[in-house]
Amino acid sequence: MTATTATTTESMTKGAELGYKTFTAGKFRFERDEYFAHIAFPGGRHMMPIDAFLRALMRDVAWGFFYGTVNFDAVLGTINHYGTVDLFIGLFNEGFKAAKRVYLETFEAKDLKKVFEEMLADWTNEGFDPFAAPDETGNAYGPKHGSNLKAIKRERIVSKRMVGLPGDLPYRTDAQGQPQNRQFKDVNKDVPEVHAEPGFESEVHAFNMFDYVSRSDVTWNPSVVSNVKDSQICATTEEYILPIFHGNDRVEWFIQICDEIVWDIEDGATGRPRAKVIMKAGDVAAMPADIRHKGYSPKRSILIVWENNDSTLPQRYSSGELTPYPVEF
Ligand code: PHB
Ligand code: FE
């Protein structure tokens, strides 16, 4: 038997015949066919189911490569250096490292983002929404048919003051066509009572955060709801599986505010399993800076993700100046 490896020049798929463009970034070459994304790199090739690939790609693009590492699976991923970005094969995989098959290239973040955006746009067919729960979207398979730019170019809505205050965004309601998600029918819709002093009616406001977030039509997409200095509180609705294994470069806090998520925690460098964390409503967890995690939400749930945006942190964790966990018990 002879071992074969794809080079970056020969085609791996019938992607062109199926209507899909091929993309390159440095010596990486990306092709898609009916069911798979194919990734060729010097010395080897890799495959991922196309739906899983597009869901991961969607997050990497929308989050500007996020904090630290976005592992698309146990082999392929990106590391954000906040200006440049590494695209790697096998870097956090013991087998690839032992076999000396790790491959990595560094890009200007804006250049790789452009390739990723174009790939996402070309490879996402009509009817498939990479941000939607699997039960709320069509599938990603088959020859190229149409596109879904509306879904992949979604922008987070930015409020100027506070949602619902005069001059800012209207509060989401059923009447505006933003109903509570089918799995959040149990979420309380009570409106808080506000008793403002006369003259302060346009300054004082409150809304029901559970009701507000329960109208989100995307999954696994933290959106900033409060930004105070480096403290970023991000709410998100979760259903099915987080499409990436996130290897953070800092400690990250999770607050489960309804229902339940099960987290697989693995060692960030090797991928060895470390813990299974079951978070029920009200649970709070600090995810260490040296792990990677993937969450499973059997029923749609609401999670608060708390990130520290201090740009000195990655270096202070990687140098060992800070312990990878926040508290010594
Ligand atoms: C995470 O990797 O910490 C993460 C990403 C997306 C989410 C929730 C958590 O929706
Ligand atoms: Fe994370």
mmCIF file of C-alpha atoms and ligand atoms in Angstrom:
data_model
loop_
_atom_site.group_PDB
_atom_site.id
_atom_site.type_symbol
_atom_site.label_atom_id
_atom_site.label_comp_id
_atom_site.label_asym_id
_atom_site.label_seq_id
_atom_site.Cartn_x
_atom_site.Cartn_y
_atom_site.Cartn_z
ATOM 1 C CA MET A 1 0.000 0.000 0.000
ATOM 2 C CA THR A 2 1.251 3.453 -0.763
ATOM 3 C CA ALA A 3 0.380 6.439 1.305
ATOM 4 C CA THR A 4 -1.023 9.323 -0.668
ATOM 5 C CA THR A 5 -1.200 12.899 0.414
ATOM 6 C CA ALA A 6 -2.867 15.699 -1.457
ATOM 7 C CA THR A 7 -0.671 18.495 -2.651
ATOM 8 C CA THR A 8 -2.070 21.987 -2.768
ATOM 9 C CA THR A 9 -2.198 21.930 -6.572
ATOM 10 C CA GLU A 10 -4.250 18.834 -7.385
ATOM 11 C CA SER A 11 -7.980 19.015 -6.804
ATOM 12 C CA MET A 12 -9.426 16.841 -4.026
ATOM 13 C CA THR A 13 -13.086 17.075 -5.037
ATOM 14 C CA LYS A 14 -15.552 17.708 -7.819
ATOM 15 C CA GLY A 15 -16.289 21.001 -6.097
ATOM 16 C CA ALA A 16 -15.909 23.065 -9.273
ATOM 17 C CA GLU A 17 -18.363 20.836 -11.163
ATOM 18 C CA LEU A 18 -20.798 21.178 -8.257
ATOM 19 C CA GLY A 19 -20.586 24.960 -8.532
ATOM 20 C CA TYR A 20 -18.360 25.664 -5.534
ATOM 21 C CA LYS A 21 -15.312 27.914 -5.567
ATOM 22 C CA THR A 22 -11.961 26.716 -4.247
ATOM 23 C CA PHE A 23 -10.140 28.985 -1.800
ATOM 24 C CA THR A 24 -6.505 29.311 -0.815
ATOM 25 C CA ALA A 25 -4.785 30.968 2.132
ATOM 26 C CA GLY A 26 -1.011 30.677 1.940
ATOM 27 C CA LYS A 27 -0.380 26.993 1.269
ATOM 28 C CA PHE A 28 -3.792 25.956 2.610
ATOM 29 C CA ARG A 29 -6.381 24.988 0.016
ATOM 30 C CA PHE A 30 -10.101 24.673 0.817
ATOM 31 C CA GLU A 31 -12.610 22.785 -1.349
ATOM 32 C CA ARG A 32 -16.143 21.615 -0.721
ATOM 33 C CA ASP A 33 -18.331 18.916 -2.192
ATOM 34 C CA GLU A 34 -21.867 17.739 -1.362
ATOM 35 C CA TYR A 35 -21.069 16.627 2.175
ATOM 36 C CA PHE A 36 -17.584 17.739 3.178
ATOM 37 C CA ALA A 37 -15.076 20.550 3.475
ATOM 38 C CA HIS A 38 -11.653 19.349 2.326
ATOM 39 C CA ILE A 39 -8.551 21.105 3.577
ATOM 40 C CA ALA A 40 -5.184 20.449 1.918
ATOM 41 C CA PHE A 41 -1.928 21.643 3.418
ATOM 42 C CA PRO A 42 1.726 20.782 2.792
ATOM 43 C CA GLY A 43 2.090 17.174 3.910
ATOM 44 C CA GLY A 44 -1.545 16.154 4.216
ATOM 45 C CA ARG A 45 -5.258 16.716 3.940
ATOM 46 C CA HIS A 46 -8.172 16.956 6.336
ATOM 47 C CA MET A 47 -11.960 16.639 6.033
ATOM 48 C CA MET A 48 -14.902 17.931 8.043
ATOM 49 C CA PRO A 49 -18.667 17.515 7.606
ATOM 50 C CA ILE A 50 -19.726 20.660 5.720
ATOM 51 C CA ASP A 51 -22.443 21.676 8.194
ATOM 52 C CA ALA A 52 -20.045 21.490 11.151
ATOM 53 C CA PHE A 53 -17.395 23.333 9.140
ATOM 54 C CA LEU A 54 -19.760 26.172 8.153
ATOM 55 C CA ARG A 55 -21.085 26.551 11.715
ATOM 56 C CA ALA A 56 -17.523 26.899 13.021
ATOM 57 C CA LEU A 57 -16.484 29.199 10.160
ATOM 58 C CA MET A 58 -19.530 31.411 10.795
ATOM 59 C CA ARG A 59 -18.441 31.963 14.402
ATOM 60 C CA ASP A 60 -14.778 32.538 13.553
ATOM 61 C CA VAL A 61 -15.792 35.211 11.008
ATOM 62 C CA ALA A 62 -18.505 36.855 13.123
ATOM 63 C CA TRP A 63 -16.307 37.013 16.223
ATOM 64 C CA GLY A 64 -13.172 38.274 14.441
ATOM 65 C CA PHE A 65 -11.315 35.087 15.534
ATOM 66 C CA PHE A 66 -12.625 35.432 19.117
ATOM 67 C CA TYR A 67 -10.427 35.164 22.226
ATOM 68 C CA GLY A 68 -7.523 32.718 21.891
ATOM 69 C CA THR A 69 -8.105 29.522 19.939
ATOM 70 C CA VAL A 70 -11.093 28.534 17.823
ATOM 71 C CA ASN A 71 -10.777 24.788 17.234
ATOM 72 C CA PHE A 72 -13.047 23.777 14.349
ATOM 73 C CA ASP A 73 -12.449 20.178 15.484
ATOM 74 C CA ALA A 74 -9.529 18.274 17.065
ATOM 75 C CA VAL A 75 -7.273 19.125 14.100
ATOM 76 C CA LEU A 76 -8.068 22.447 12.400
ATOM 77 C CA GLY A 77 -8.218 25.843 14.048
ATOM 78 C CA THR A 78 -7.167 29.462 14.398
ATOM 79 C CA ILE A 79 -5.318 31.354 17.131
ATOM 80 C CA ASN A 80 -6.019 35.045 17.521
ATOM 81 C CA HIS A 81 -2.989 37.249 18.121
ATOM 82 C CA TYR A 82 -5.129 40.381 17.760
ATOM 83 C CA GLY A 83 -3.715 41.716 14.499
ATOM 84 C CA THR A 84 -2.316 38.498 13.097
ATOM 85 C CA VAL A 85 -3.887 35.062 13.232
ATOM 86 C CA ASP A 86 -2.457 31.533 13.013
ATOM 87 C CA LEU A 87 -4.234 28.933 10.906
ATOM 88 C CA PHE A 88 -3.124 25.491 12.064
ATOM 89 C CA ILE A 89 -3.429 21.755 11.565
ATOM 90 C CA GLY A 90 -2.823 19.451 14.533
ATOM 91 C CA LEU A 91 -1.221 22.035 16.814
ATOM 92 C CA PHE A 92 -3.255 20.939 19.849
ATOM 93 C CA ASN A 93 -3.429 17.273 18.899
ATOM 94 C CA GLU A 94 -1.028 14.810 20.540
ATOM 95 C CA GLY A 95 -1.087 12.428 17.583
ATOM 96 C CA PHE A 96 -0.247 15.112 15.043
ATOM 97 C CA LYS A 97 2.517 16.438 17.277
ATOM 98 C CA ALA A 98 4.036 12.983 17.884
ATOM 99 C CA ALA A 99 3.988 12.289 14.130
ATOM 100 C CA LYS A 100 5.438 15.736 13.391
ATOM 101 C CA ARG A 101 2.504 16.524 11.121
ATOM 102 C CA VAL A 102 1.658 19.915 12.633
ATOM 103 C CA TYR A 103 1.306 22.671 10.029
ATOM 104 C CA LEU A 104 0.828 26.365 10.812
ATOM 105 C CA GLU A 105 0.834 29.622 8.898
ATOM 106 C CA THR A 106 0.411 33.149 10.237
ATOM 107 C CA PHE A 107 -1.725 35.705 8.394
ATOM 108 C CA GLU A 108 -2.760 39.296 8.777
ATOM 109 C CA ALA A 109 -6.156 38.864 10.451
ATOM 110 C CA LYS A 110 -7.910 41.024 7.867
ATOM 111 C CA ASP A 111 -6.528 38.912 4.986
ATOM 112 C CA LEU A 112 -7.639 35.569 6.436
ATOM 113 C CA LYS A 113 -10.988 37.064 7.444
ATOM 114 C CA LYS A 114 -11.579 38.084 3.840
ATOM 115 C CA VAL A 115 -10.898 34.545 2.559
ATOM 116 C CA PHE A 116 -13.110 33.065 5.284
ATOM 117 C CA GLU A 117 -15.939 35.524 4.521
ATOM 118 C CA GLU A 118 -15.858 34.700 0.821
ATOM 119 C CA MET A 119 -15.747 30.969 1.517
ATOM 120 C CA LEU A 120 -18.686 31.227 3.917
ATOM 121 C CA ALA A 121 -20.702 33.207 1.359
ATOM 122 C CA ASP A 122 -19.948 30.821 -1.523
ATOM 123 C CA TRP A 123 -20.400 27.576 0.390
ATOM 124 C CA THR A 124 -23.598 28.442 2.314
ATOM 125 C CA ASN A 125 -26.573 27.323 0.264
ATOM 126 C CA GLU A 126 -30.027 28.834 0.237
ATOM 127 C CA GLY A 127 -32.009 27.614 3.237
ATOM 128 C CA PHE A 128 -29.037 26.851 5.487
ATOM 129 C CA ASP A 129 -28.385 29.189 8.398
ATOM 130 C CA PRO A 130 -25.142 28.383 10.248
ATOM 131 C CA PHE A 131 -26.298 30.369 13.310
ATOM 132 C CA ALA A 132 -29.635 28.551 13.639
ATOM 133 C CA ALA A 133 -30.355 25.466 15.705
ATOM 134 C CA PRO A 134 -30.361 22.365 13.451
ATOM 135 C CA ASP A 135 -34.109 21.934 13.952
ATOM 136 C CA GLU A 136 -34.741 25.508 12.776
ATOM 137 C CA THR A 137 -32.854 25.465 9.468
ATOM 138 C CA GLY A 138 -32.574 23.574 6.207
ATOM 139 C CA ASN A 139 -29.486 21.508 5.501
ATOM 140 C CA ALA A 140 -26.105 22.484 4.100
ATOM 141 C CA TYR A 141 -25.654 19.605 1.661
ATOM 142 C CA GLY A 142 -25.700 19.053 -2.078
ATOM 143 C CA PRO A 143 -24.479 20.894 -5.161
ATOM 144 C CA LYS A 144 -24.430 24.673 -4.958
ATOM 145 C CA HIS A 145 -27.918 26.144 -4.877
ATOM 146 C CA GLY A 146 -28.407 29.815 -4.082
ATOM 147 C CA SER A 147 -26.984 31.561 -1.049
ATOM 148 C CA ASN A 148 -28.056 32.883 2.333
ATOM 149 C CA LEU A 149 -26.320 36.252 2.677
ATOM 150 C CA LYS A 150 -29.090 37.522 4.961
ATOM 151 C CA ALA A 151 -28.177 34.884 7.558
ATOM 152 C CA ILE A 152 -24.408 35.139 7.337
ATOM 153 C CA LYS A 153 -24.195 38.949 7.206
ATOM 154 C CA ARG A 154 -26.263 39.450 10.353
ATOM 155 C CA GLU A 155 -24.912 42.294 12.421
ATOM 156 C CA ARG A 156 -25.431 42.590 16.132
ATOM 157 C CA ILE A 157 -27.818 45.444 16.884
ATOM 158 C CA VAL A 158 -26.131 48.244 18.824
ATOM 159 C CA SER A 159 -28.098 50.293 21.309
ATOM 160 C CA LYS A 160 -27.127 53.855 22.148
ATOM 161 C CA ARG A 161 -28.612 54.173 25.619
ATOM 162 C CA MET A 162 -30.686 51.305 26.867
ATOM 163 C CA VAL A 163 -33.078 49.220 24.860
ATOM 164 C CA GLY A 164 -36.586 50.637 25.234
ATOM 165 C CA LEU A 165 -35.572 54.175 26.308
ATOM 166 C CA PRO A 166 -36.704 57.054 24.077
ATOM 167 C CA GLY A 167 -34.263 57.521 21.195
ATOM 168 C CA ASP A 168 -33.021 53.956 21.361
ATOM 169 C CA LEU A 169 -34.025 50.605 19.924
ATOM 170 C CA PRO A 170 -37.570 49.457 20.476
ATOM 171 C CA TYR A 171 -38.085 46.616 22.869
ATOM 172 C CA ARG A 172 -38.595 43.319 21.018
ATOM 173 C CA THR A 173 -42.193 42.160 21.015
ATOM 174 C CA ASP A 174 -44.395 39.534 19.404
ATOM 175 C CA ALA A 175 -46.083 42.348 17.442
ATOM 176 C CA GLN A 176 -42.760 43.294 15.826
ATOM 177 C CA GLY A 177 -42.378 39.765 14.554
ATOM 178 C CA GLN A 178 -39.813 38.796 17.154
ATOM 179 C CA PRO A 179 -41.640 36.088 19.069
ATOM 180 C CA GLN A 180 -40.218 34.069 21.901
ATOM 181 C CA ASN A 181 -38.387 31.063 20.556
ATOM 182 C CA ARG A 182 -40.432 27.847 20.396
ATOM 183 C CA GLN A 183 -38.330 26.372 23.216
ATOM 184 C CA PHE A 184 -38.663 29.437 25.449
ATOM 185 C CA LYS A 185 -42.437 29.451 25.805
ATOM 186 C CA ASP A 186 -41.848 28.844 29.525
ATOM 187 C CA VAL A 187 -39.819 32.053 29.934
ATOM 188 C CA ASN A 188 -41.586 34.669 32.034
ATOM 189 C CA LYS A 189 -42.737 37.796 30.167
ATOM 190 C CA ASP A 190 -43.518 40.009 33.176
ATOM 191 C CA VAL A 191 -42.691 43.664 32.634
ATOM 192 C CA PRO A 192 -40.886 45.328 35.547
ATOM 193 C CA GLU A 193 -42.656 48.223 37.273
ATOM 194 C CA VAL A 194 -40.758 51.506 37.068
ATOM 195 C CA HIS A 195 -41.748 54.415 39.282
ATOM 196 C CA ALA A 196 -39.670 57.352 38.097
ATOM 197 C CA GLU A 197 -39.621 60.705 39.872
ATOM 198 C CA PRO A 198 -41.508 63.285 37.801
ATOM 199 C CA GLY A 199 -39.157 64.672 35.126
ATOM 200 C CA PHE A 200 -37.019 61.512 34.994
ATOM 201 C CA GLU A 201 -39.395 59.342 32.995
ATOM 202 C CA SER A 202 -37.054 59.300 29.980
ATOM 203 C CA GLU A 203 -34.002 58.501 32.120
ATOM 204 C CA VAL A 204 -35.147 55.574 34.225
ATOM 205 C CA HIS A 205 -36.002 52.274 32.654
ATOM 206 C CA ALA A 206 -35.969 48.526 33.183
ATOM 207 C CA PHE A 207 -36.805 45.532 31.075
ATOM 208 C CA ASN A 208 -37.137 41.803 31.487
ATOM 209 C CA MET A 209 -33.810 40.417 30.284
ATOM 210 C CA PHE A 210 -35.114 36.821 30.153
ATOM 211 C CA ASP A 211 -37.988 37.865 27.910
ATOM 212 C CA TYR A 212 -35.667 39.975 25.739
ATOM 213 C CA VAL A 213 -33.046 37.272 25.177
ATOM 214 C CA SER A 214 -35.651 34.537 24.692
ATOM 215 C CA ARG A 215 -36.498 36.214 21.363
ATOM 216 C CA SER A 216 -33.038 35.632 19.895
ATOM 217 C CA ASP A 217 -33.106 33.724 16.603
ATOM 218 C CA VAL A 218 -29.449 32.630 16.759
ATOM 219 C CA THR A 219 -27.609 30.070 18.846
ATOM 220 C CA TRP A 220 -24.110 30.037 20.347
ATOM 221 C CA ASN A 221 -23.453 33.700 19.604
ATOM 222 C CA PRO A 222 -22.620 35.762 22.697
ATOM 223 C CA SER A 223 -23.657 39.404 22.323
ATOM 224 C CA VAL A 224 -22.334 42.133 24.588
ATOM 225 C CA VAL A 225 -25.076 43.409 26.880
ATOM 226 C CA SER A 226 -22.869 45.377 29.243
ATOM 227 C CA ASN A 227 -19.425 46.791 28.661
ATOM 228 C CA VAL A 228 -17.717 48.461 31.622
ATOM 229 C CA LYS A 229 -13.994 49.085 31.131
ATOM 230 C CA ASP A 230 -12.664 45.568 30.370
ATOM 231 C CA SER A 231 -15.682 43.714 31.713
ATOM 232 C CA GLN A 232 -17.819 42.295 28.930
ATOM 233 C CA ILE A 233 -21.039 40.565 29.909
ATOM 234 C CA CYS A 234 -22.476 38.649 26.981
ATOM 235 C CA ALA A 235 -25.832 36.894 26.820
ATOM 236 C CA THR A 236 -26.504 34.077 24.399
ATOM 237 C CA THR A 237 -29.129 31.435 23.668
ATOM 238 C CA GLU A 238 -27.841 27.899 23.243
ATOM 239 C CA GLU A 239 -29.360 24.836 21.597
ATOM 240 C CA TYR A 240 -27.655 21.666 20.333
ATOM 241 C CA ILE A 241 -23.812 21.891 20.283
ATOM 242 C CA LEU A 242 -21.327 24.782 20.457
ATOM 243 C CA PRO A 243 -19.820 24.466 16.943
ATOM 244 C CA ILE A 244 -16.242 25.045 18.108
ATOM 245 C CA PHE A 245 -13.939 23.850 20.859
ATOM 246 C CA HIS A 246 -12.938 27.169 22.414
ATOM 247 C CA GLY A 247 -9.418 27.350 23.855
ATOM 248 C CA ASN A 248 -9.408 30.658 25.661
ATOM 249 C CA ASP A 249 -6.255 32.691 26.367
ATOM 250 C CA ARG A 250 -7.691 33.945 29.667
ATOM 251 C CA VAL A 251 -10.126 32.861 32.383
ATOM 252 C CA GLU A 252 -13.749 33.037 31.278
ATOM 253 C CA TRP A 253 -16.830 32.897 33.493
ATOM 254 C CA PHE A 254 -20.125 31.195 32.687
ATOM 255 C CA ILE A 255 -23.427 31.897 34.421
ATOM 256 C CA GLN A 256 -26.214 29.507 33.448
ATOM 257 C CA ILE A 257 -29.390 31.510 33.828
ATOM 258 C CA CYS A 258 -31.937 28.933 32.714
ATOM 259 C CA ASP A 259 -32.124 25.259 31.751
ATOM 260 C CA GLU A 260 -28.937 23.213 31.417
ATOM 261 C CA ILE A 261 -25.675 22.890 29.464
ATOM 262 C CA VAL A 262 -23.202 20.005 29.693
ATOM 263 C CA TRP A 263 -19.594 21.008 29.005
ATOM 264 C CA ASP A 264 -16.751 18.806 27.815
ATOM 265 C CA ILE A 265 -13.540 20.253 29.190
ATOM 266 C CA GLU A 266 -10.275 19.130 27.618
ATOM 267 C CA ASP A 267 -6.668 20.104 28.147
ATOM 268 C CA GLY A 268 -6.049 23.082 25.857
ATOM 269 C CA ALA A 269 -2.678 21.881 24.601
ATOM 270 C CA THR A 270 -3.280 18.147 24.119
ATOM 271 C CA GLY A 271 -7.051 17.697 23.931
ATOM 272 C CA ARG A 272 -6.978 15.104 26.742
ATOM 273 C CA PRO A 273 -10.330 14.973 28.546
ATOM 274 C CA ARG A 274 -10.227 16.811 31.871
ATOM 275 C CA ALA A 275 -13.748 17.260 33.160
ATOM 276 C CA LYS A 276 -17.431 17.082 32.462
ATOM 277 C CA VAL A 277 -19.237 20.097 33.895
ATOM 278 C CA ILE A 278 -23.017 20.007 34.203
ATOM 279 C CA MET A 279 -24.365 23.524 34.636
ATOM 280 C CA LYS A 280 -27.958 23.954 35.784
ATOM 281 C CA ALA A 281 -29.866 27.219 36.138
ATOM 282 C CA GLY A 282 -28.074 29.419 38.674
ATOM 283 C CA ASP A 283 -24.703 27.666 38.403
ATOM 284 C CA VAL A 284 -21.557 29.740 37.917
ATOM 285 C CA ALA A 285 -18.254 28.366 36.614
ATOM 286 C CA ALA A 286 -14.817 29.817 35.951
ATOM 287 C CA MET A 287 -13.304 28.166 32.890
ATOM 288 C CA PRO A 288 -9.518 28.032 33.366
ATOM 289 C CA ALA A 289 -7.146 29.700 30.898
ATOM 290 C CA ASP A 290 -5.455 26.417 29.925
ATOM 291 C CA ILE A 291 -8.427 24.342 28.758
ATOM 292 C CA ARG A 292 -10.723 24.091 25.764
ATOM 293 C CA HIS A 293 -14.450 23.559 26.044
ATOM 294 C CA LYS A 294 -17.490 22.537 24.025
ATOM 295 C CA GLY A 295 -21.048 22.798 25.327
ATOM 296 C CA TYR A 296 -24.172 20.691 24.740
ATOM 297 C CA SER A 297 -27.601 22.218 25.337
ATOM 298 C CA PRO A 298 -30.381 19.613 24.918
ATOM 299 C CA LYS A 299 -33.084 22.281 25.275
ATOM 300 C CA ARG A 300 -32.534 25.920 24.296
ATOM 301 C CA SER A 301 -31.030 27.682 27.310
ATOM 302 C CA ILE A 302 -29.676 31.099 28.244
ATOM 303 C CA LEU A 303 -26.030 31.509 29.172
ATOM 304 C CA ILE A 304 -24.114 34.579 30.308
ATOM 305 C CA VAL A 305 -20.494 34.572 29.153
ATOM 306 C CA TRP A 306 -18.248 36.983 31.060
ATOM 307 C CA GLU A 307 -14.975 37.892 29.369
ATOM 308 C CA ASN A 308 -12.144 40.124 30.574
ATOM 309 C CA ASN A 309 -11.039 42.168 27.573
ATOM 310 C CA ASP A 310 -7.677 43.268 29.118
ATOM 311 C CA SER A 311 -5.200 42.815 26.266
ATOM 312 C CA THR A 312 -2.277 42.064 28.623
ATOM 313 C CA LEU A 313 -3.893 38.834 29.853
ATOM 314 C CA PRO A 314 -2.808 36.318 27.150
ATOM 315 C CA GLN A 315 0.864 37.067 27.795
ATOM 316 C CA ARG A 316 0.429 37.025 31.585
ATOM 317 C CA TYR A 317 -1.234 33.600 31.481
ATOM 318 C CA SER A 318 1.128 32.050 28.920
ATOM 319 C CA SER A 319 4.212 33.272 30.834
ATOM 320 C CA GLY A 320 2.909 31.721 34.068
ATOM 321 C CA GLU A 321 2.679 35.065 35.849
ATOM 322 C CA LEU A 322 -0.993 34.310 36.503
ATOM 323 C CA THR A 323 -2.368 30.912 37.525
ATOM 324 C CA PRO A 324 -4.798 29.512 34.915
ATOM 325 C CA TYR A 325 -7.631 29.518 37.477
ATOM 326 C CA PRO A 326 -8.943 32.547 39.382
ATOM 327 C CA VAL A 327 -9.305 31.227 42.928
ATOM 328 C CA GLU A 328 -7.150 29.130 45.270
ATOM 329 C CA PHE A 329 -9.404 27.100 47.597
HETATM 330 C C1 PHB B 1 -17.279 29.901 24.573
HETATM 331 O O1 PHB B 1 -16.475 29.358 23.839
HETATM 332 O O2 PHB B 1 -16.936 30.242 25.686
HETATM 333 C C2 PHB B 1 -18.654 30.154 24.099
HETATM 334 C C3 PHB B 1 -18.856 30.485 22.786
HETATM 335 C C4 PHB B 1 -20.139 30.704 22.347
HETATM 336 C C5 PHB B 1 -21.187 30.601 23.221
HETATM 337 C C6 PHB B 1 -20.976 30.261 24.539
HETATM 338 C C7 PHB B 1 -19.690 30.040 24.987
HETATM 339 O O3 PHB B 1 -22.413 30.826 22.789
HETATM 340 FE FE FE B 2 -15.065 29.866 25.794
#
